mmCIF file of C-alpha atoms in Angstrom:
data_model
loop_
_atom_site.group_PDB
_atom_site.id
_atom_site.type_symbol
_atom_site.label_atom_id
_atom_site.label_comp_id
_atom_site.label_asym_id
_atom_site.label_seq_id
_atom_site.Cartn_x
_atom_site.Cartn_y
_atom_site.Cartn_z
ATOM 1 C CA MET A 1 12.330 11.262 11.831
ATOM 2 C CA ILE A 2 11.640 10.215 15.413
ATOM 3 C CA GLU A 3 9.966 12.668 17.781
ATOM 4 C CA MET A 4 9.191 12.085 21.446
ATOM 5 C CA LEU A 5 5.972 14.075 21.727
ATOM 6 C CA LYS A 6 4.821 13.091 25.202
ATOM 7 C CA GLU A 7 6.324 11.744 28.408
ATOM 8 C CA THR A 8 4.304 10.845 31.494
ATOM 9 C CA PRO A 9 5.168 8.899 34.648
ATOM 10 C CA ARG A 10 3.649 5.803 33.062
ATOM 11 C CA PHE A 11 4.716 5.902 29.379
ATOM 12 C CA LYS A 12 6.418 7.754 26.559
ATOM 13 C CA TRP A 13 5.050 8.488 23.103
ATOM 14 C CA TYR A 14 7.298 8.471 20.043
ATOM 15 C CA HIS A 15 6.044 9.594 16.640
ATOM 16 C CA VAL A 16 7.926 8.336 13.562
ATOM 17 C CA THR A 17 7.489 10.036 10.187
ATOM 18 C CA ASN A 18 9.070 8.770 6.942
ATOM 19 C CA MET A 19 11.418 6.426 8.769
ATOM 20 C CA THR A 20 15.068 6.447 7.649
ATOM 21 C CA SER A 21 17.690 3.728 8.056
ATOM 22 C CA GLU A 22 19.132 5.609 11.049
ATOM 23 C CA ASP A 23 15.673 5.746 12.626
ATOM 24 C CA GLU A 24 15.253 2.028 12.024
ATOM 25 C CA TYR A 25 18.578 1.261 13.710
ATOM 26 C CA GLN A 26 17.626 3.343 16.744
ATOM 27 C CA LEU A 27 14.183 1.768 17.063
ATOM 28 C CA ILE A 28 15.567 -1.758 16.888
ATOM 29 C CA HIS A 29 18.756 -1.427 18.976
ATOM 30 C CA GLU A 30 17.850 1.307 21.420
ATOM 31 C CA ASN A 31 14.049 1.118 21.712
ATOM 32 C CA HIS A 32 13.940 -2.676 21.268
ATOM 33 C CA LEU A 33 11.309 -2.994 18.562
ATOM 34 C CA THR A 34 11.497 -6.187 16.510
ATOM 35 C CA ASP A 35 12.218 -6.201 12.776
ATOM 36 C CA GLN A 36 8.916 -7.901 11.980
ATOM 37 C CA ILE A 37 6.672 -5.509 13.868
ATOM 38 C CA LEU A 38 8.599 -2.525 12.547
ATOM 39 C CA GLY A 39 8.232 -3.779 8.973
ATOM 40 C CA TYR A 40 4.471 -4.105 9.381
ATOM 41 C CA ALA A 41 4.139 -0.659 11.010
ATOM 42 C CA VAL A 42 5.842 1.282 8.201
ATOM 43 C CA ASP A 43 4.468 -0.656 5.217
ATOM 44 C CA LYS A 44 2.369 1.786 3.167
ATOM 45 C CA ASN A 45 0.342 -1.101 1.722
ATOM 46 C CA GLU A 46 -0.173 -3.040 4.938
ATOM 47 C CA SER A 47 -3.702 -4.287 5.582
ATOM 48 C CA VAL A 48 -5.625 -3.435 8.728
ATOM 49 C CA ARG A 49 -4.664 -5.832 11.491
ATOM 50 C CA MET A 50 -3.913 -6.334 15.181
ATOM 51 C CA GLU A 51 -1.135 -8.554 16.511
ATOM 52 C CA PHE A 52 0.251 -9.231 19.979
ATOM 53 C CA ASP A 53 3.695 -10.715 20.698
ATOM 54 C CA SER A 54 3.776 -11.714 24.367
ATOM 55 C CA ASP A 55 7.454 -12.730 24.279
ATOM 56 C CA ALA A 56 8.584 -9.308 23.032
ATOM 57 C CA ASP A 57 5.778 -7.494 24.908
ATOM 58 C CA GLU A 58 4.695 -5.837 21.653
ATOM 59 C CA THR A 59 1.252 -4.932 20.389
ATOM 60 C CA LEU A 60 0.764 -3.897 16.761
ATOM 61 C CA VAL A 61 -2.334 -2.056 15.553
ATOM 62 C CA ILE A 62 -2.664 -1.134 11.873
ATOM 63 C CA MET A 63 -5.712 0.934 10.938
ATOM 64 C CA ASP A 64 -6.862 3.021 7.996
ATOM 65 C CA VAL A 65 -7.309 6.769 8.426
ATOM 66 C CA ILE A 66 -8.424 9.517 6.062
ATOM 67 C CA SER A 67 -5.528 10.644 3.896
ATOM 68 C CA ALA A 68 -4.536 14.312 3.885
ATOM 69 C CA GLN A 69 -3.663 13.768 0.200
ATOM 70 C CA PRO A 70 -6.781 12.021 -1.166
ATOM 71 C CA GLU A 71 -5.376 11.231 -4.619
ATOM 72 C CA PRO A 72 -5.121 8.499 -5.747
ATOM 73 C CA VAL A 73 -6.654 6.882 -2.633
ATOM 74 C CA LEU A 74 -8.815 8.289 0.142
ATOM 75 C CA THR A 75 -7.527 6.229 3.079
ATOM 76 C CA ARG A 76 -4.065 5.098 4.130
ATOM 77 C CA PRO A 77 -2.754 2.821 6.876
ATOM 78 C CA VAL A 78 -1.005 4.059 10.013
ATOM 79 C CA GLY A 79 0.753 1.975 12.639
ATOM 80 C CA PHE A 80 0.416 2.020 16.428
ATOM 81 C CA VAL A 81 2.898 -0.077 18.398
ATOM 82 C CA ILE A 82 2.989 -0.519 22.169
ATOM 83 C CA VAL A 83 6.377 -1.867 23.311
ATOM 84 C CA LYS A 84 7.134 -2.394 26.984
ATOM 85 C CA GLY A 85 4.565 0.201 27.959
ATOM 86 C CA ASP A 86 5.611 2.901 25.477
ATOM 87 C CA LEU A 87 3.634 4.003 22.414
ATOM 88 C CA TYR A 88 5.076 4.396 18.903
ATOM 89 C CA THR A 89 3.069 5.790 16.000
ATOM 90 C CA PHE A 90 4.183 5.523 12.370
ATOM 91 C CA ALA A 91 3.034 7.858 9.624
ATOM 92 C CA ASN A 92 4.079 9.404 6.323
ATOM 93 C CA ARG A 93 3.455 12.747 4.673
ATOM 94 C CA ALA A 94 -0.196 11.942 3.921
ATOM 95 C CA THR A 95 -0.954 10.823 7.483
ATOM 96 C CA ASP A 96 1.422 12.884 9.617
ATOM 97 C CA TYR A 97 -1.513 15.001 10.794
ATOM 98 C CA ILE A 98 -2.527 12.193 13.191
ATOM 99 C CA LYS A 99 -0.086 13.434 15.834
ATOM 100 C CA LYS A 100 -2.162 16.585 16.280
ATOM 101 C CA SER A 101 -5.366 14.565 16.625
ATOM 102 C CA ILE A 102 -3.736 12.299 19.209
ATOM 103 C CA LEU A 103 -2.411 15.237 21.214
ATOM 104 C CA GLU A 104 -5.771 17.035 21.096
ATOM 105 C CA PRO A 105 -8.477 14.366 21.441
ATOM 106 C CA ASP A 106 -12.182 14.937 20.981
ATOM 107 C CA LYS A 107 -13.945 16.784 23.777
ATOM 108 C CA ASP A 108 -16.077 13.669 24.375
ATOM 109 C CA MET A 109 -12.918 11.753 25.276
ATOM 110 C CA VAL A 110 -11.887 13.191 28.650
ATOM 111 C CA ARG A 111 -8.504 11.783 29.655
ATOM 112 C CA ASN A 112 -7.320 11.138 33.168
ATOM 113 C CA SER A 113 -4.463 13.133 34.623
ATOM 114 C CA GLU A 114 -1.024 12.279 33.260
ATOM 115 C CA ASP A 115 0.081 10.399 36.371
ATOM 116 C CA GLN A 116 -3.003 8.153 36.108
ATOM 117 C CA MET A 117 -3.440 7.866 32.323
ATOM 118 C CA THR A 118 -2.482 4.517 30.806
ATOM 119 C CA VAL A 119 -0.826 4.119 27.430
ATOM 120 C CA PHE A 120 -3.898 2.258 26.160
ATOM 121 C CA GLU A 121 -6.199 5.096 27.241
ATOM 122 C CA PHE A 122 -3.931 7.619 25.527
ATOM 123 C CA MET A 123 -3.883 5.601 22.301
ATOM 124 C CA ILE A 124 -7.639 4.932 22.126
ATOM 125 C CA THR A 125 -8.688 8.470 22.997
ATOM 126 C CA GLY A 126 -6.280 9.681 20.310
ATOM 127 C CA ILE A 127 -7.742 7.272 17.770
ATOM 128 C CA TYR A 128 -11.308 8.471 18.382
ATOM 129 C CA PRO A 129 -11.018 11.793 16.464
ATOM 130 C CA LEU A 130 -9.357 9.934 13.591
ATOM 131 C CA MET A 131 -12.433 7.720 13.303
ATOM 132 C CA THR A 132 -14.876 10.651 13.496
ATOM 133 C CA GLN A 133 -13.276 12.020 10.331
ATOM 134 C CA TYR A 134 -14.950 9.221 8.375
ATOM 135 C CA ALA A 135 -18.391 10.662 9.120
ATOM 136 C CA ASP A 136 -17.175 14.108 8.075
ATOM 137 C CA GLN A 137 -15.826 12.700 4.807
ATOM 138 C CA ILE A 138 -19.081 10.859 4.080
ATOM 139 C CA THR A 139 -21.022 14.068 4.738
ATOM 140 C CA GLU A 140 -18.782 15.895 2.258
ATOM 141 C CA ILE A 141 -19.335 13.179 -0.361
ATOM 142 C CA ASN A 142 -23.093 13.492 0.130
ATOM 143 C CA ARG A 143 -22.792 17.255 -0.388
ATOM 144 C CA GLN A 144 -20.913 16.695 -3.650
ATOM 145 C CA ARG A 145 -23.505 14.153 -4.759
ATOM 146 C CA ARG A 146 -26.345 16.634 -4.159
ATOM 147 C CA ALA A 147 -24.461 19.237 -6.199
ATOM 148 C CA ILE A 148 -24.219 16.759 -9.076
ATOM 149 C CA GLN A 149 -27.944 15.990 -8.824
ATOM 150 C CA ALA A 150 -28.709 19.696 -9.097
ATOM 151 C CA GLN A 151 -27.089 19.682 -12.553
ATOM 152 C CA PHE A 152 -29.346 16.991 -13.999
ATOM 153 C CA GLY A 153 -31.201 19.493 -16.170
ATOM 154 C CA ASN A 154 -27.993 20.406 -18.023
ATOM 155 C CA ARG A 155 -27.610 17.712 -20.674
ATOM 156 C CA LYS A 156 -24.401 19.285 -21.982
ATOM 157 C CA HIS A 157 -22.578 18.240 -18.799
ATOM 158 C CA LEU A 158 -23.955 14.698 -18.650
ATOM 159 C CA THR A 159 -20.531 13.135 -19.259
ATOM 160 C CA LYS A 160 -18.962 15.271 -16.521
ATOM 161 C CA GLN A 161 -21.736 14.325 -14.091
ATOM 162 C CA THR A 162 -21.157 10.644 -14.838
ATOM 163 C CA ASN A 163 -17.404 10.981 -14.280
ATOM 164 C CA ASP A 164 -17.934 12.906 -11.039
ATOM 165 C CA LEU A 165 -20.279 10.232 -9.716
ATOM 166 C CA LEU A 166 -17.792 7.524 -10.664
ATOM 167 C CA HIS A 167 -15.147 9.385 -8.646
ATOM 168 C CA LEU A 168 -17.495 9.500 -5.638
ATOM 169 C CA GLN A 169 -18.227 5.788 -5.994
ATOM 170 C CA ILE A 170 -14.504 4.994 -5.919
ATOM 171 C CA GLN A 171 -14.071 7.149 -2.811
ATOM 172 C CA MET A 172 -16.957 5.382 -1.095
ATOM 173 C CA ILE A 173 -15.458 1.981 -1.912
ATOM 174 C CA TYR A 174 -12.254 2.987 -0.096
ATOM 175 C CA LEU A 175 -14.248 4.289 2.861
ATOM 176 C CA GLN A 176 -16.463 1.217 3.124
ATOM 177 C CA ASN A 177 -13.526 -1.165 2.880
ATOM 178 C CA SER A 178 -11.501 0.752 5.475
ATOM 179 C CA LEU A 179 -14.416 1.050 7.893
ATOM 180 C CA ALA A 180 -15.243 -2.648 7.647
ATOM 181 C CA ASN A 181 -11.613 -3.614 8.275
ATOM 182 C CA ASN A 182 -11.246 -1.131 11.135
ATOM 183 C CA LEU A 183 -14.370 -2.506 12.780
ATOM 184 C CA ILE A 184 -13.008 -6.057 12.657
ATOM 185 C CA MET A 185 -9.668 -4.853 14.040
ATOM 186 C CA PHE A 186 -11.294 -3.072 16.999
ATOM 187 C CA ASP A 187 -13.271 -6.227 17.794
ATOM 188 C CA GLN A 188 -10.011 -8.178 17.824
ATOM 189 C CA LEU A 189 -8.401 -5.509 19.996
ATOM 190 C CA ARG A 190 -11.208 -5.709 22.527
ATOM 191 C CA ARG A 191 -11.058 -9.473 22.715
ATOM 192 C CA GLY A 192 -7.301 -9.361 23.181
ATOM 193 C CA TYR A 193 -7.325 -6.655 25.864
ATOM 194 C CA GLN A 194 -10.606 -7.155 27.722
ATOM 195 C CA ASN A 195 -8.861 -8.885 30.637
ATOM 196 C CA LYS A 196 -5.781 -6.628 30.631
ATOM 197 C CA ILE A 197 -7.215 -3.117 30.850
ATOM 198 C CA SER A 198 -9.646 -1.239 33.067
ATOM 199 C CA GLU A 199 -13.375 -0.881 32.521
ATOM 200 C CA GLN A 200 -12.845 2.767 31.664
ATOM 201 C CA ASP A 201 -10.400 1.864 28.901
ATOM 202 C CA LEU A 202 -12.881 -0.694 27.585
ATOM 203 C CA ASP A 203 -15.548 2.020 27.540
ATOM 204 C CA TYR A 204 -13.219 4.219 25.497
ATOM 205 C CA LEU A 205 -12.648 1.348 23.075
ATOM 206 C CA ASP A 206 -16.386 0.676 22.823
ATOM 207 C CA ALA A 207 -17.006 4.368 22.044
ATOM 208 C CA VAL A 208 -14.513 4.187 19.182
ATOM 209 C CA ARG A 209 -16.082 1.002 17.894
ATOM 210 C CA VAL A 210 -19.575 2.551 17.963
ATOM 211 C CA GLU A 211 -18.281 5.549 16.004
ATOM 212 C CA VAL A 212 -16.800 3.255 13.350
ATOM 213 C CA ASP A 213 -19.974 1.156 13.193
ATOM 214 C CA GLN A 214 -22.139 4.245 12.700
ATOM 215 C CA ALA A 215 -19.815 5.570 10.006
ATOM 216 C CA LYS A 216 -19.989 2.177 8.296
ATOM 217 C CA ASP A 217 -23.804 2.381 8.214
ATOM 218 C CA MET A 218 -23.614 5.963 6.904
ATOM 219 C CA ALA A 219 -21.235 4.853 4.169
ATOM 220 C CA GLY A 220 -23.570 2.031 3.159
ATOM 221 C CA LEU A 221 -26.562 4.360 2.840
ATOM 222 C CA ALA A 222 -24.512 6.983 0.987
ATOM 223 C CA MET A 223 -23.259 4.338 -1.438
ATOM 224 C CA GLU A 224 -26.813 3.159 -2.138
ATOM 225 C CA VAL A 225 -27.906 6.712 -2.954
ATOM 226 C CA ILE A 226 -24.872 7.323 -5.171
ATOM 227 C CA ASN A 227 -25.513 4.070 -7.031
ATOM 228 C CA ALA A 228 -29.171 5.023 -7.508
ATOM 229 C CA VAL A 229 -28.235 8.473 -8.828
ATOM 230 C CA SER A 230 -25.612 6.920 -11.086
ATOM 231 C CA ASP A 231 -28.193 4.481 -12.461
ATOM 232 C CA ALA A 232 -30.578 7.383 -13.060
ATOM 233 C CA ILE A 233 -27.940 9.277 -15.011
ATOM 234 C CA GLY A 234 -27.138 6.109 -16.937
ATOM 235 C CA ASN A 235 -30.807 5.669 -17.814
ATOM 236 C CA LEU A 236 -30.984 9.307 -18.876
ATOM 237 C CA GLY A 237 -27.980 8.860 -21.132
ATOM 238 C CA SER A 238 -29.409 5.650 -22.574
ATOM 239 C CA ARG A 239 -32.699 7.376 -23.314
ATOM 240 C CA ASP A 240 -30.929 10.223 -25.097
ATOM 241 C CA LEU A 241 -28.862 7.736 -27.061
ATOM 242 C CA ASN A 242 -31.954 5.764 -28.074
ATOM 243 C CA TRP A 243 -33.665 8.949 -29.225
ATOM 244 C CA THR A 244 -30.583 9.969 -31.208
ATOM 245 C CA MET A 245 -30.467 6.586 -32.912
ATOM 246 C CA LYS A 246 -34.178 6.797 -33.750
ATOM 247 C CA VAL A 247 -33.743 10.243 -35.281
ATOM 248 C CA LEU A 248 -30.766 9.079 -37.314
ATOM 249 C CA THR A 249 -32.715 6.054 -38.503
ATOM 250 C CA VAL A 250 -35.699 8.196 -39.509
ATOM 251 C CA TYR A 251 -33.583 10.662 -41.467
ATOM 252 C CA SER A 252 -31.575 7.914 -43.128
ATOM 253 C CA ILE A 253 -34.881 6.584 -44.466
ATOM 254 C CA VAL A 254 -36.192 10.045 -45.417
ATOM 255 C CA LEU A 255 -32.971 10.908 -47.241
ATOM 256 C CA THR A 256 -33.250 7.806 -49.422
ATOM 257 C CA ILE A 257 -36.334 9.323 -51.113
ATOM 258 C CA PRO A 258 -34.387 11.851 -53.285
ATOM 259 C CA THR A 259 -32.158 9.006 -54.444
ATOM 260 C CA MET A 260 -35.169 6.880 -55.374
ATOM 261 C CA VAL A 261 -36.951 9.684 -57.259
ATOM 262 C CA SER A 262 -33.851 10.862 -59.084
ATOM 263 C CA GLY A 263 -33.009 7.248 -59.863
ATOM 264 C CA PHE A 264 -36.285 6.718 -61.668
ATOM 265 C CA TYR A 265 -35.993 9.874 -63.731
ATOM 266 C CA GLY A 266 -32.306 9.457 -64.321
ATOM 267 C CA GLU A 267 -32.696 6.165 -66.204
ATOM 268 C CA ASN A 268 -34.208 7.905 -69.254
ATOM 269 C CA VAL A 269 -37.212 5.599 -69.177
ATOM 270 C CA LYS A 270 -39.905 6.727 -71.600
ATOM 271 C CA TYR A 271 -43.433 7.624 -70.636
ATOM 272 C CA LEU A 272 -42.594 8.596 -67.051
ATOM 273 C CA PRO A 273 -44.985 11.347 -65.914
ATOM 274 C CA PHE A 274 -43.571 14.841 -66.447
ATOM 275 C CA ALA A 275 -40.317 13.430 -67.835
ATOM 276 C CA GLU A 276 -40.703 15.184 -71.203
ATOM 277 C CA GLY A 277 -41.881 18.556 -69.936
ATOM 278 C CA GLU A 278 -39.675 21.613 -69.698
ATOM 279 C CA SER A 279 -40.513 22.049 -66.046
ATOM 280 C CA GLY A 280 -40.228 18.345 -65.246
ATOM 281 C CA TRP A 281 -37.213 18.844 -63.040
ATOM 282 C CA LEU A 282 -39.166 21.255 -60.856
ATOM 283 C CA ILE A 283 -41.987 18.777 -60.594
ATOM 284 C CA THR A 284 -39.585 15.982 -59.583
ATOM 285 C CA ILE A 285 -38.171 18.221 -56.853
ATOM 286 C CA PHE A 286 -41.715 18.931 -55.669
ATOM 287 C CA ILE A 287 -42.512 15.203 -55.672
ATOM 288 C CA THR A 288 -39.338 14.532 -53.713
ATOM 289 C CA LEU A 289 -40.112 17.168 -51.082
ATOM 290 C CA LEU A 290 -43.705 15.973 -50.835
ATOM 291 C CA LEU A 291 -42.655 12.370 -50.241
ATOM 292 C CA MET A 292 -39.981 13.416 -47.715
ATOM 293 C CA GLY A 293 -42.502 15.567 -45.827
ATOM 294 C CA GLY A 294 -45.060 12.770 -45.864
ATOM 295 C CA ALA A 295 -42.564 10.217 -44.559
ATOM 296 C CA THR A 296 -41.402 12.588 -41.832
ATOM 297 C CA TYR A 297 -45.001 13.232 -40.752
ATOM 298 C CA ILE A 298 -45.733 9.507 -40.596
ATOM 299 C CA PHE A 299 -42.679 8.868 -38.392
ATOM 300 C CA TYR A 300 -43.620 11.815 -36.174
ATOM 301 C CA ARG A 301 -47.256 10.662 -35.992
ATOM 302 C CA TYR A 302 -46.180 7.274 -34.651
ATOM 303 C CA GLY A 303 -43.745 8.725 -32.099
ATOM 304 C CA PHE A 304 -40.403 8.002 -33.713
ATOM 305 C CA LEU A 305 -39.200 11.584 -33.194
ATOM 306 C CA ARG A 306 -40.304 11.901 -29.594
ATOM 307 C CA LYS A 307 -37.994 11.394 -26.615
#
């Protein structure tokens, strides 16, 4: 579906969601987009990039934004195309929310009046709130990580805590990768446009780049903390496993004592102590329990039963 969401004296803005074959025909034959640029803009698996075709007067910007449907991935690509002075944005169901962010930019990004605003200014000021969402997402991940840490005392949920931390690690990998690629793309965009746009537009672009750079640093610190917490939980699980194995080893040794005692008296060997008495079987049980208790005490005395 193609929507024209804004028209000013200097440019028009078209928003394309879940492009159909009819939309593709219109964009190519009526709006004069090229097949190649259009293919890049709508590819759901396209990598972050920036391209400029001077012959067709086309600029392509692919960037990663936070997905409104975080499963199975946390970020998804969206396309921005400037063709002959007009802006086209390409999204799908998970990223269609970007049109609202572009229409209502952050309060720190004050736009010029519509008769003075350039298409580049409109695009960059609309991108800014999309980049600030990374910091919000990292803050939410940190909140979830603190909630997991608060459950450390509950050993019954150790497996769940490990799985939850693994999920946060995967989310942070997506965020770090997207932020790093976005930062490179904005550097390329600045180099390509630094002699073609005003100083004000460059300031807008620099503000977006700073926001991405700060979010990238936040993501790096958050990932380090998550990895440290994950290692701590892993060490806790390893310690519990080691203690369990020690206990099992101790009791496997202790439980061999009844077999040894009964083995001696079960061979009908003459002259064994208490073998001929009527209460010999009680005495053998007492001997067995005494040896088992002694062995258990020795293992406990030397720390085999301690965590």
